[in-house]
Amino acid sequence: MTALAKPAPDTAAPMVQVRGLHKSFGQLAVLRGLDLDVPAGSVTVVLGPSGSGKSTLLRAINHLEKLDGGYVAIDGELIGYRRSGDRLHELKEREVLRQRTDIGFVFQNFNLFPHLTVLENLVEAPIAALRRPRAEARTAALALLERVGLADKADAYPRQLSGGQQQRVAIARALALEPKVLLFDEPTSALDPELVGEVLDVIKDLARTGTTMIVVTHEIGFAREVADTVVFMDGGVVVEQGPPAEVLDHPRHERTRAFLAKVL
Amino acid sequence: MTVSITAPPGAPARRGPAPGPGSDPGPDPRLDLDELAGLRTVPARHPWRWGIGIAALVVLAQFAHGLATNPGWDWATFRVYFTADTIVQAVGRTLELTAYGTLLGFLLGAVVAGMRLSRSAILRSIAWAYVWVFRSIPLIVQLVFWFNLSYLYKRFGIGIPFGPTFGDVETGGVLSALGAAVLGLGLHQGAFAAEIIRGGIIAVDAGQREAAAALGIPRWRQGWRIVLPQAMRGILPAAANEVISLLKGTSVVYVMAIGELFYQAQVVYGRTGRVVPLLMVATVWYVLLTTVLSIGQYYVERYFARGAQRTPPPTPLQRARAFVRARPARTPAAARTPGGRS
């Protein structure tokens, strides 16, 4: 294991703490004791070969995947469990759903709601989960659409948009909850090459504003430009992590080197 | 000497097997595509398509002629009874049975589908058993069962399960023949509706529910607002089938001597002996009602298809209006007006 110690930008506790994560699907162990710390306001890019558990890690962080072992805490709050004395109680679904409003998730396949307009996609969660008044949610949603450059598409249906536009809507939808951390699961993998840039630009813009983000991607150039920390995963554990210049240009581990040789 | 791929100008072009006499000389390597622009295109002809189509029309015409001229159809009697009070009332009764049966059936179906998809193994098992039982019993057998319920349970009461009863009434008083029919139809329909609804729900991409869960949307709202509207697209065609088959299925209720359409038609022909025209009365009414339901289905489906296509196709009515509007544009006078849309 590599040392987790890294000169943190602030002295406060990390925004995301992951300890000893274990997850198996049947016989297949996907996560095998994974540790990760993500400081507040930082961008962490997770790289790794397919099957290394990157997506499962993200899905475990917002408890879409039930864990076999280990813990996740966001801003000091344990996700999916409640501690009382020397016991951990599994949280009810309603409480997990409330916790998820702190965690924005952007899917590889966008997963926009096709029967709702762009605006309805954005206001749904603030109204249903945070009980915001509709007018307030609407104003906030329109501002977010402006921010991702799609103010004129508020009344369009997702299928009327290009893939890049859909993913930008999906990012705006995740932002509508004002989450403490944003998780991106290969946000550009389903896009045509010429549409990748517009989505990455939105993510870069968010990075500049100090949003805490974990991005699983295969875009090495993006990692180099935006990441504060690059994490290389293989076999369900973190193999090495550090600033992009270190991990991408001077990888210490053979597995990292082999992976980068293939994708660069 | 170099080997040339294109044939020399004088050589015969390469051909497929067995060229017919007089056919054109195959692909010419020097084919000038620019030259084709001025030529007239002759559509391929389909003499067999026309021949078979006309033969089918002749058979159909013969049948229509028979309908009109065969005295056995007895259209005069048909006219008398088609709008007769007893028949119209019977149509009302048929509609009533269909409406209550559909309502009860789909309410039950929604509950049972929800149970089958629930995370409780007990509810799942009960729902499975319900579907198993009520899909197994023929409707007519079930109806006769309900009709004879008072034989099985003389009194019907409300109380604590296996404990004391607070009050009870005679079964026959609660369950009239009509009540028994609606109950039978609804329970039967519920089993099929449950499977149709469940089928629609599981056909919705799992990513939809996952996205809703990731956004923290409460569970019931995930189902009601996100999954169900999308499931409706899959549910509706099959559900419309069910409603229509229930409409016709109400004719089975005649065994309980309820005055619905088929029963009433039978009563009339039992009295007058005019079987065929009365069957036609019932048939035409069933066709009419089915037509209305089918039109309703079209518009309901269209509503739930929103967002599914980039531009929704026009309704037949819109298409007809556009056609009527387009007509005058073809006259020379209208063609001259500027800004005419193509």
Coordinates of C-alpha atoms in Angstrom, one line a residue:
Chain A
M1 CA 0.0 0.0 0.0
T2 CA 1.2 3.5 -0.6
A3 CA 1.1 6.1 2.1
L4 CA -2.1 8.1 2.1
A5 CA -0.2 11.1 3.5
K6 CA -0.2 13.9 1.1
P7 CA 0.2 17.6 1.9
A8 CA -3.5 18.4 2.3
P9 CA -4.7 21.8 1.0
D10 CA -6.6 22.4 4.2
T11 CA -6.2 21.0 7.7
A12 CA -9.9 19.9 8.0
A13 CA -11.0 16.3 7.7
P14 CA -11.2 15.0 4.1
M15 CA -14.6 15.5 2.4
V16 CA -14.7 11.8 1.4
Q17 CA -13.2 9.1 3.5
V18 CA -13.1 5.5 2.3
R19 CA -11.8 2.7 4.5
G20 CA -11.3 -1.0 3.9
L21 CA -14.0 -1.2 1.2
H22 CA -14.9 -4.8 0.3
K23 CA -17.4 -5.8 -2.4
S24 CA -17.9 -9.1 -4.2
F25 CA -20.4 -10.0 -6.9
G26 CA -20.8 -13.8 -6.3
Q27 CA -17.3 -15.3 -6.5
L28 CA -15.8 -12.2 -8.0
A29 CA -14.1 -9.8 -5.5
V30 CA -14.3 -6.4 -7.1
L31 CA -13.1 -4.2 -4.2
R32 CA -10.6 -5.7 -1.8
G33 CA -9.9 -3.4 1.1
L34 CA -9.8 -0.1 -0.7
D35 CA -8.8 3.1 1.2
L36 CA -9.2 6.6 -0.2
D37 CA -9.2 10.2 1.1
V38 CA -10.5 13.1 -0.9
P39 CA -9.9 16.6 0.5
A40 CA -12.6 19.2 0.3
G41 CA -12.5 21.2 -2.9
S42 CA -10.2 18.9 -4.7
V43 CA -10.5 16.9 -7.9
T44 CA -9.6 13.3 -7.8
V45 CA -9.3 11.3 -11.0
V46 CA -9.5 7.6 -10.8
L47 CA -7.8 5.6 -13.5
G48 CA -7.5 1.9 -14.0
P49 CA -8.1 -1.0 -16.3
S50 CA -11.7 -2.2 -16.8
G51 CA -12.8 -4.5 -14.1
S52 CA -10.5 -2.8 -11.6
G53 CA -13.5 -1.7 -9.5
K54 CA -13.6 2.0 -10.4
S55 CA -17.3 2.2 -11.0
T56 CA -18.1 0.0 -8.0
L57 CA -16.1 2.4 -5.9
L58 CA -18.2 5.3 -7.0
R59 CA -21.4 3.3 -6.5
A60 CA -20.3 2.2 -3.1
I61 CA -19.6 5.8 -2.1
N62 CA -23.3 6.8 -2.5
H63 CA -24.5 3.4 -1.4
L64 CA -26.0 2.4 -4.6
E65 CA -24.0 -0.8 -4.0
K66 CA -24.3 -2.4 -0.6
L67 CA -20.9 -3.1 0.9
D68 CA -19.6 -6.4 2.2
G69 CA -17.1 -4.6 4.4
G70 CA -15.6 -1.2 5.1
Y71 CA -16.9 2.3 5.5
V72 CA -17.6 5.5 3.6
A73 CA -18.0 8.9 5.2
I74 CA -18.9 12.2 3.5
D75 CA -18.1 15.3 5.4
G76 CA -17.7 13.3 8.6
E77 CA -21.1 11.5 8.2
L78 CA -21.1 7.8 7.9
I79 CA -23.0 6.7 4.7
G80 CA -25.5 3.9 5.0
Y81 CA -25.0 3.2 8.7
R82 CA -25.7 4.9 12.1
R83 CA -23.5 4.3 15.0
S84 CA -25.0 3.9 18.5
G85 CA -22.6 2.8 21.2
D86 CA -20.6 -0.2 19.9
R87 CA -23.1 -1.1 17.2
L88 CA -23.6 0.0 13.6
H89 CA -27.2 0.0 12.5
E90 CA -28.0 -0.3 8.8
L91 CA -30.0 2.8 7.8
K92 CA -33.4 2.6 6.3
E93 CA -33.8 3.4 2.6
R94 CA -35.4 6.7 3.4
E95 CA -32.4 7.9 5.4
V96 CA -30.0 6.6 2.7
L97 CA -31.9 8.6 0.1
R98 CA -31.6 11.7 2.2
Q99 CA -27.8 11.1 2.5
R100 CA -27.6 10.8 -1.3
T101 CA -28.8 14.3 -1.8
D102 CA -25.3 15.3 -0.6
I103 CA -23.7 13.2 -3.3
G104 CA -24.2 14.1 -6.9
F105 CA -23.8 11.2 -9.4
V106 CA -23.3 11.5 -13.1
F107 CA -23.7 8.3 -15.0
Q108 CA -21.9 7.1 -18.1
N109 CA -25.3 6.7 -19.9
F110 CA -26.7 10.0 -18.6
N111 CA -29.8 8.3 -17.3
L112 CA -31.9 11.4 -17.9
F113 CA -35.7 10.8 -17.5
P114 CA -36.8 10.7 -21.1
H115 CA -40.5 11.4 -20.4
L116 CA -39.7 14.7 -18.6
T117 CA -38.4 17.9 -20.2
V118 CA -34.9 19.1 -19.4
L119 CA -36.3 21.5 -16.8
E120 CA -38.5 18.9 -15.2
N121 CA -35.4 16.6 -15.0
L122 CA -33.6 19.3 -13.0
V123 CA -36.4 20.3 -10.6
E124 CA -37.6 16.8 -9.8
A125 CA -35.1 16.0 -7.1
P126 CA -35.0 19.4 -5.4
I127 CA -38.8 19.3 -5.1
A128 CA -39.2 15.6 -4.2
A129 CA -36.1 15.1 -2.1
L130 CA -35.4 18.5 -0.6
R131 CA -39.0 19.8 -0.6
R132 CA -38.0 23.1 -2.3
P133 CA -40.8 25.2 -3.5
R134 CA -41.4 24.7 -7.3
A135 CA -40.7 28.3 -8.2
E136 CA -37.4 28.4 -6.3
A137 CA -36.3 25.0 -7.8
R138 CA -37.2 26.4 -11.3
T139 CA -35.2 29.5 -10.9
A140 CA -32.2 27.6 -9.6
A141 CA -32.5 25.0 -12.5
L142 CA -32.6 27.8 -15.1
A143 CA -29.4 29.3 -13.6
L144 CA -27.8 25.9 -13.8
L145 CA -28.8 25.4 -17.4
E146 CA -27.3 28.8 -18.2
R147 CA -24.1 27.6 -16.5
V148 CA -23.8 24.5 -18.7
G149 CA -24.8 26.5 -21.7
L150 CA -28.2 25.0 -22.3
A151 CA -30.6 27.7 -21.2
D152 CA -32.5 27.5 -24.5
K153 CA -33.1 23.7 -24.1
A154 CA -35.2 24.0 -20.9
D155 CA -38.4 22.7 -22.6
A156 CA -36.7 20.1 -24.8
Y157 CA -37.0 16.4 -24.2
P158 CA -33.7 14.6 -23.6
R159 CA -34.0 12.6 -26.9
Q160 CA -34.0 15.9 -28.8
L161 CA -30.5 16.7 -27.5
S162 CA -27.1 15.4 -28.6
G163 CA -25.2 13.1 -26.3
G164 CA -22.9 15.9 -25.1
Q165 CA -25.9 18.1 -24.3
Q166 CA -27.6 15.3 -22.5
Q167 CA -24.6 14.7 -20.3
R168 CA -24.4 18.5 -19.5
V169 CA -28.0 18.3 -18.5
A170 CA -27.2 15.3 -16.3
I171 CA -24.4 17.3 -14.7
A172 CA -26.8 20.2 -14.1
R173 CA -29.3 17.8 -12.6
A174 CA -26.7 16.5 -10.1
L175 CA -25.8 20.1 -9.2
A176 CA -29.4 21.0 -8.6
L177 CA -29.1 19.3 -5.2
E178 CA -26.1 21.4 -4.3
P179 CA -24.2 18.3 -3.3
K180 CA -21.1 18.3 -1.1
V181 CA -19.3 16.0 -3.6
L182 CA -19.8 15.1 -7.3
L183 CA -19.1 11.6 -8.6
F184 CA -18.6 11.1 -12.3
D185 CA -18.7 7.6 -13.7
E186 CA -16.9 7.7 -17.0
P187 CA -18.9 10.8 -18.1
T188 CA -17.6 10.9 -21.6
S189 CA -17.3 7.2 -22.5
A190 CA -20.7 7.1 -24.2
L191 CA -20.0 10.2 -26.3
D192 CA -18.7 10.7 -29.9
P193 CA -15.2 12.0 -29.8
E194 CA -16.1 15.5 -30.9
L195 CA -18.7 15.8 -28.1
V196 CA -16.2 14.9 -25.3
G197 CA -14.7 18.3 -25.1
E198 CA -17.9 20.2 -24.3
V199 CA -18.6 17.9 -21.3
L200 CA -15.0 18.0 -20.1
D201 CA -15.2 21.8 -20.3
V202 CA -18.2 21.9 -17.9
I203 CA -16.4 19.6 -15.5
K204 CA -13.2 21.8 -15.7
D205 CA -15.4 24.8 -15.0
L206 CA -16.7 23.1 -11.9
A207 CA -13.2 22.2 -10.8
R208 CA -12.2 25.8 -10.9
T209 CA -15.1 26.8 -8.6
G210 CA -13.9 24.4 -5.9
T211 CA -16.4 21.6 -6.1
T212 CA -15.2 18.3 -4.6
M213 CA -15.2 15.8 -7.4
I214 CA -14.2 12.2 -8.0
V215 CA -14.0 11.4 -11.7
V216 CA -13.6 8.0 -13.1
T217 CA -12.4 8.4 -16.7
H218 CA -10.1 7.3 -19.4
E219 CA -9.2 10.8 -20.5
I220 CA -5.6 11.0 -19.4
G221 CA -5.2 14.6 -20.8
F222 CA -8.1 15.7 -18.7
A223 CA -6.5 14.0 -15.6
R224 CA -3.3 15.8 -16.3
E225 CA -4.9 19.2 -16.6
V226 CA -7.6 19.1 -13.9
A227 CA -6.8 16.6 -11.3
D228 CA -5.3 17.5 -7.9
T229 CA -4.8 13.8 -7.3
V230 CA -4.6 10.9 -9.7
V231 CA -5.5 7.5 -8.2
F232 CA -4.6 4.4 -10.1
M233 CA -6.7 1.3 -9.2
D234 CA -6.2 -2.3 -10.1
G235 CA -7.6 -5.5 -8.7
G236 CA -9.9 -3.7 -6.3
V237 CA -7.3 -1.7 -4.4
V238 CA -5.5 1.7 -4.9
V239 CA -2.1 0.8 -6.4
E240 CA -0.7 4.3 -6.2
Q241 CA -1.9 7.9 -6.0
G242 CA -0.4 11.4 -6.1
P243 CA -0.3 14.5 -8.2
P244 CA -0.8 13.9 -11.9
A245 CA 2.8 14.8 -12.7
E246 CA 4.0 12.1 -10.4
V247 CA 1.6 9.3 -11.2
L248 CA 1.3 9.9 -14.9
D249 CA 4.8 10.8 -15.7
H250 CA 6.8 9.0 -13.1
P251 CA 4.7 6.0 -12.0
R252 CA 6.4 4.0 -9.3
H253 CA 4.5 0.8 -9.9
E254 CA 4.9 -1.6 -12.7
R255 CA 1.2 -2.1 -13.1
T256 CA 0.6 1.7 -13.4
R257 CA 3.4 1.9 -16.0
A258 CA 1.9 -1.0 -18.0
F259 CA -1.6 0.6 -17.9
L260 CA -0.3 4.0 -19.0
A261 CA 1.8 2.5 -21.8
K262 CA -1.4 1.1 -23.2
V263 CA -3.6 4.2 -23.0
L264 CA -1.2 7.0 -23.7
Chain B
M1 CA 2.6 -5.8 -70.8
T2 CA 0.6 -4.7 -67.7
V3 CA -2.5 -6.4 -66.5
S4 CA -5.5 -4.1 -66.8
I5 CA -8.5 -4.5 -64.4
T6 CA -10.9 -2.7 -66.7
A7 CA -11.7 -4.4 -69.9
P8 CA -10.2 -2.9 -73.1
P9 CA -12.8 -0.9 -75.0
G10 CA -13.5 -3.5 -77.6
A11 CA -13.6 -6.5 -75.4
P12 CA -17.0 -7.9 -74.3
A13 CA -17.8 -6.9 -70.7
R14 CA -17.6 -9.5 -67.9
R15 CA -21.1 -11.0 -67.3
G16 CA -23.0 -12.8 -64.6
P17 CA -24.0 -16.5 -65.3
A18 CA -26.3 -17.2 -68.3
P19 CA -27.1 -13.8 -69.7
G20 CA -30.5 -13.6 -71.3
P21 CA -30.6 -12.7 -75.0
G22 CA -31.2 -9.0 -75.6
S23 CA -30.4 -7.9 -72.1
D24 CA -28.2 -4.8 -71.8
P25 CA -24.5 -5.3 -72.0
G26 CA -23.7 -5.4 -68.3
P27 CA -21.9 -2.7 -66.3
D28 CA -20.0 -0.5 -68.7
P29 CA -16.7 0.5 -67.1
R30 CA -16.9 3.8 -68.9
L31 CA -20.5 4.5 -67.6
D32 CA -21.0 8.3 -67.7
L33 CA -23.0 9.1 -64.6
D34 CA -23.4 12.8 -65.5
E35 CA -25.2 11.7 -68.6
L36 CA -28.0 10.0 -66.6
A37 CA -29.4 13.2 -65.1
G38 CA -31.7 13.8 -68.1
L39 CA -33.1 10.3 -68.3
R40 CA -36.6 9.3 -67.3
T41 CA -36.8 6.7 -64.5
V42 CA -39.3 3.9 -65.1
P43 CA -40.6 2.3 -61.9
A44 CA -40.4 -1.5 -61.5
R45 CA -43.7 -3.1 -62.4
H46 CA -45.4 -5.6 -60.1
P47 CA -48.1 -7.5 -62.1
W48 CA -48.5 -10.3 -59.5
R49 CA -49.0 -7.8 -56.7
W50 CA -51.9 -6.3 -58.6
G51 CA -53.3 -9.6 -59.7
I52 CA -53.4 -11.1 -56.2
G53 CA -54.8 -7.8 -54.8
I54 CA -57.6 -7.8 -57.3
A55 CA -58.4 -11.5 -56.6
A56 CA -58.7 -10.7 -52.9
L57 CA -61.0 -7.8 -53.6
V58 CA -63.3 -10.0 -55.8
V59 CA -63.6 -12.5 -52.9
L60 CA -64.4 -9.7 -50.5
A61 CA -66.9 -8.2 -52.9
Q62 CA -68.7 -11.6 -53.1
F63 CA -68.9 -11.8 -49.3
A64 CA -70.2 -8.2 -49.1
H65 CA -72.8 -9.0 -51.8
G66 CA -73.9 -12.0 -49.8
L67 CA -74.3 -9.9 -46.7
A68 CA -76.5 -7.6 -48.5
T69 CA -78.6 -10.0 -50.6
N70 CA -78.8 -13.3 -48.5
P71 CA -82.3 -13.1 -46.9
G72 CA -80.9 -15.2 -44.0
W73 CA -79.3 -12.1 -42.5
D74 CA -82.7 -10.5 -42.2
W75 CA -81.5 -6.9 -42.0
A76 CA -85.1 -5.7 -41.3
T77 CA -85.1 -7.5 -38.0
F78 CA -81.6 -6.3 -37.3
R79 CA -82.8 -2.7 -37.8
V80 CA -85.7 -3.2 -35.4
Y81 CA -83.6 -4.7 -32.6
F82 CA -80.4 -2.8 -33.0
T83 CA -81.8 0.3 -31.2
A84 CA -84.5 -1.5 -29.3
D85 CA -84.8 -0.4 -25.6
T86 CA -83.9 -3.8 -24.2
I87 CA -80.8 -4.1 -26.3
V88 CA -79.6 -0.5 -25.6
Q89 CA -80.1 -1.2 -21.9
A90 CA -78.2 -4.4 -22.3
V91 CA -75.4 -2.5 -23.9
G92 CA -75.4 -0.2 -20.9
R93 CA -75.1 -3.2 -18.6
T94 CA -72.2 -4.6 -20.7
L95 CA -70.4 -1.3 -20.4
E96 CA -71.1 -1.2 -16.7
L97 CA -69.6 -4.7 -16.2
T98 CA -66.6 -3.7 -18.4
A99 CA -66.0 -0.5 -16.5
Y100 CA -66.3 -2.1 -13.0
G101 CA -64.3 -5.2 -14.1
T102 CA -61.5 -3.0 -15.6
L103 CA -61.4 -0.8 -12.5
L104 CA -61.3 -3.6 -10.0
G105 CA -59.1 -5.7 -12.3
F106 CA -56.4 -3.0 -12.8
L107 CA -56.5 -1.8 -9.2
L108 CA -56.0 -5.4 -8.0
G109 CA -53.4 -5.9 -10.8
A110 CA -51.5 -2.8 -9.7
V111 CA -51.4 -4.0 -6.1
V112 CA -50.4 -7.5 -7.0
A113 CA -47.8 -6.3 -9.5
G114 CA -46.4 -4.1 -6.7
M115 CA -46.4 -7.1 -4.4
R116 CA -44.6 -9.3 -6.9
L117 CA -41.9 -6.7 -7.3
S118 CA -41.6 -6.0 -3.5
R119 CA -38.6 -6.9 -1.4
S120 CA -40.8 -8.9 1.0
A121 CA -40.6 -12.6 0.2
I122 CA -44.0 -13.1 1.8
L123 CA -45.8 -10.6 -0.3
R124 CA -44.0 -11.9 -3.4
S125 CA -45.2 -15.4 -2.7
I126 CA -48.8 -14.4 -2.0
A127 CA -48.9 -12.4 -5.2
W128 CA -47.4 -15.2 -7.2
A129 CA -50.0 -17.6 -5.8
Y130 CA -52.9 -15.2 -6.6
V131 CA -51.8 -15.0 -10.2
W132 CA -51.3 -18.7 -10.3
V133 CA -54.8 -19.4 -9.0
F134 CA -56.8 -16.9 -11.0
R135 CA -55.0 -17.5 -14.2
S136 CA -55.7 -21.2 -13.8
I137 CA -59.5 -21.1 -13.3
P138 CA -61.5 -20.5 -16.4
L139 CA -63.6 -17.4 -16.1
I140 CA -66.9 -19.1 -16.6
V141 CA -66.1 -21.7 -13.8
Q142 CA -65.1 -18.8 -11.5
L143 CA -68.3 -16.9 -12.2
V144 CA -70.5 -19.9 -11.4
F145 CA -68.5 -20.3 -8.2
W146 CA -69.1 -16.8 -7.1
F147 CA -72.8 -17.1 -8.0
N148 CA -73.0 -20.0 -5.6
L149 CA -70.9 -18.4 -2.9
S150 CA -73.9 -18.4 -0.5
Y151 CA -73.8 -22.2 -0.6
L152 CA -70.2 -22.1 0.7
Y153 CA -70.5 -19.2 3.1
K154 CA -74.0 -18.6 4.4
R155 CA -73.1 -15.4 6.2
F156 CA -70.6 -12.7 5.7
G157 CA -69.1 -10.9 8.7
I158 CA -66.4 -8.5 9.8
G159 CA -64.3 -9.3 12.9
I160 CA -61.0 -10.3 14.2
P161 CA -59.4 -13.1 12.1
F162 CA -60.0 -16.4 13.8
G163 CA -61.6 -14.4 16.6
P164 CA -65.0 -13.0 17.4
T165 CA -67.2 -11.4 14.8
F166 CA -68.6 -7.9 15.2
G167 CA -71.5 -8.3 12.9
D168 CA -72.6 -10.3 9.9
V169 CA -75.1 -10.4 7.1
E170 CA -76.4 -13.0 4.7
T171 CA -74.0 -13.5 1.8
G172 CA -76.8 -13.2 -0.8
G173 CA -77.6 -9.7 0.6
V174 CA -74.1 -8.4 0.0
L175 CA -73.3 -10.2 -3.2
S176 CA -76.0 -9.7 -5.8
A177 CA -75.6 -11.5 -9.1
L178 CA -74.1 -8.3 -10.6
G179 CA -71.7 -8.0 -7.6
A180 CA -70.7 -11.6 -8.1
A181 CA -70.1 -11.0 -11.8
V182 CA -68.0 -7.9 -11.2
L183 CA -66.0 -9.7 -8.5
G184 CA -65.4 -12.6 -10.8
L185 CA -64.4 -10.5 -13.8
G186 CA -62.2 -8.3 -11.6
L187 CA -60.4 -11.1 -9.9
H188 CA -59.8 -12.8 -13.2
Q189 CA -58.7 -9.6 -14.8
G190 CA -56.5 -8.7 -11.9
A191 CA -54.3 -11.7 -12.4
F192 CA -53.7 -10.8 -16.0
A193 CA -53.4 -7.1 -15.3
A194 CA -50.8 -7.8 -12.6
E195 CA -48.5 -9.6 -15.1
I196 CA -49.0 -6.9 -17.7
I197 CA -48.2 -4.1 -15.3
R198 CA -45.2 -6.0 -13.9
G199 CA -44.0 -6.6 -17.5
G200 CA -44.2 -2.9 -18.2
I201 CA -42.3 -2.0 -15.1
I202 CA -39.4 -4.5 -15.5
A203 CA -39.0 -3.3 -19.1
V204 CA -38.0 0.1 -17.9
D205 CA -34.2 0.5 -18.0
A206 CA -32.8 -0.2 -14.5
G207 CA -30.7 3.0 -14.9
Q208 CA -33.9 5.1 -14.5
R209 CA -34.6 3.9 -11.0
E210 CA -30.9 4.0 -10.2
A211 CA -30.7 7.6 -11.3
A212 CA -33.8 8.5 -9.3
A213 CA -32.3 6.7 -6.2
A214 CA -29.0 8.5 -6.7
L215 CA -30.9 11.8 -6.7
G216 CA -32.5 10.9 -3.4
I217 CA -36.0 10.9 -4.8
P218 CA -38.3 9.0 -2.3
R219 CA -39.1 5.5 -3.3
W220 CA -42.8 5.9 -4.0
R221 CA -42.1 8.8 -6.1
Q222 CA -39.4 6.9 -8.0
G223 CA -42.2 4.5 -9.0
W224 CA -45.0 7.0 -9.6
R225 CA -43.1 9.7 -11.3
I226 CA -40.2 8.1 -13.0
V227 CA -40.8 4.4 -13.6
L228 CA -44.6 4.1 -14.1
P229 CA -45.0 6.8 -16.8
Q230 CA -42.3 5.0 -18.8
A231 CA -43.7 1.6 -18.0
M232 CA -47.1 2.8 -19.4
R233 CA -45.8 2.7 -22.9
G234 CA -45.3 -1.1 -22.5
I235 CA -48.4 -1.6 -20.4
L236 CA -50.9 0.2 -22.6
P237 CA -51.1 -2.0 -25.8
A238 CA -51.5 -5.1 -23.7
A239 CA -53.9 -3.4 -21.2
A240 CA -56.1 -2.2 -24.1
N241 CA -56.2 -5.8 -25.3
E242 CA -57.3 -6.8 -21.9
V243 CA -60.0 -4.2 -21.6
I244 CA -61.3 -5.2 -25.1
S245 CA -61.3 -8.9 -24.2
L246 CA -63.0 -8.1 -21.0
L247 CA -65.7 -6.2 -22.9
K248 CA -66.3 -9.3 -24.9
G249 CA -65.7 -11.5 -21.9
T250 CA -68.7 -10.0 -20.2
S251 CA -70.8 -12.1 -22.6
V252 CA -69.8 -15.1 -20.5
V253 CA -71.8 -13.5 -17.6
Y254 CA -75.0 -14.7 -19.4
V255 CA -74.6 -17.8 -17.3
M256 CA -75.6 -15.8 -14.3
A257 CA -78.7 -14.5 -16.1
I258 CA -77.5 -10.9 -16.0
G259 CA -79.1 -8.8 -18.7
E260 CA -76.0 -7.9 -20.6
L261 CA -75.8 -7.6 -24.4
F262 CA -75.3 -11.3 -25.3
Y263 CA -77.8 -12.5 -22.7
Q264 CA -80.4 -10.1 -24.0
A265 CA -79.8 -11.0 -27.6
Q266 CA -80.4 -14.7 -26.6
V267 CA -83.6 -13.7 -24.8
V268 CA -84.9 -12.0 -27.9
Y269 CA -84.0 -14.8 -30.3
G270 CA -85.3 -17.4 -27.9
R271 CA -88.6 -15.6 -28.2
T272 CA -88.6 -14.7 -31.9
G273 CA -86.5 -17.5 -33.3
R274 CA -84.5 -14.9 -35.3
V275 CA -81.0 -16.1 -34.2
V276 CA -78.8 -14.7 -36.9
P277 CA -80.0 -11.1 -37.0
L278 CA -79.9 -10.9 -33.2
L279 CA -76.3 -12.3 -33.2
M280 CA -75.5 -9.6 -35.7
V281 CA -77.1 -7.0 -33.4
A282 CA -74.7 -8.1 -30.6
T283 CA -71.8 -8.4 -33.0
V284 CA -72.2 -4.9 -34.4
W285 CA -72.5 -3.4 -30.9
Y286 CA -69.4 -5.2 -29.8
V287 CA -67.5 -4.0 -32.8
L288 CA -68.7 -0.4 -32.2
L289 CA -67.6 -0.4 -28.6
T290 CA -64.3 -2.0 -29.4
T291 CA -63.7 0.7 -32.0
V292 CA -64.3 3.5 -29.5
L293 CA -61.9 1.8 -27.1
S294 CA -59.3 1.4 -29.8
I295 CA -59.5 5.1 -30.7
G296 CA -59.2 6.0 -27.0
Q297 CA -56.1 3.7 -26.8
Y298 CA -54.5 5.6 -29.6
Y299 CA -54.7 8.9 -27.9
V300 CA -53.7 7.6 -24.4
E301 CA -50.7 5.9 -26.0
R302 CA -49.8 9.1 -27.7
Y303 CA -49.8 10.9 -24.5
F304 CA -47.4 8.5 -22.8
A305 CA -45.1 8.5 -25.8
R306 CA -44.1 12.1 -25.2
G307 CA -40.4 12.5 -25.1
A308 CA -40.0 9.1 -26.9
Q309 CA -39.7 10.5 -30.3
R310 CA -38.0 13.7 -31.5
T311 CA -41.1 14.9 -33.2
P312 CA -44.4 13.2 -32.4
P313 CA -46.2 12.1 -35.6
P314 CA -49.5 13.9 -36.3
T315 CA -52.7 12.3 -35.2
P316 CA -55.0 10.9 -38.0
L317 CA -57.2 14.0 -37.4
Q318 CA -54.3 16.4 -37.8
R319 CA -53.2 14.5 -40.9
A320 CA -56.7 14.8 -42.4
R321 CA -56.8 18.5 -41.7
A322 CA -53.4 19.0 -43.2
F323 CA -54.6 17.1 -46.2
V324 CA -57.7 19.2 -46.6
R325 CA -55.6 22.4 -46.2
A326 CA -53.1 21.2 -48.7
R327 CA -55.7 20.6 -51.4
P328 CA -56.4 24.2 -52.6
A329 CA -52.7 24.8 -52.9
R330 CA -52.7 22.4 -55.8
T331 CA -55.0 24.5 -57.9
P332 CA -53.1 26.8 -60.2
A333 CA -54.6 29.9 -58.6
A334 CA -53.4 29.0 -55.1
A335 CA -50.0 27.8 -56.4
R336 CA -49.3 31.3 -57.5
T337 CA -49.7 32.8 -54.0
P338 CA -46.3 33.3 -52.4
G339 CA -45.3 31.6 -49.2
G340 CA -47.2 28.4 -49.8
R341 CA -45.8 25.5 -47.7
S342 CA -44.8 22.4 -49.4

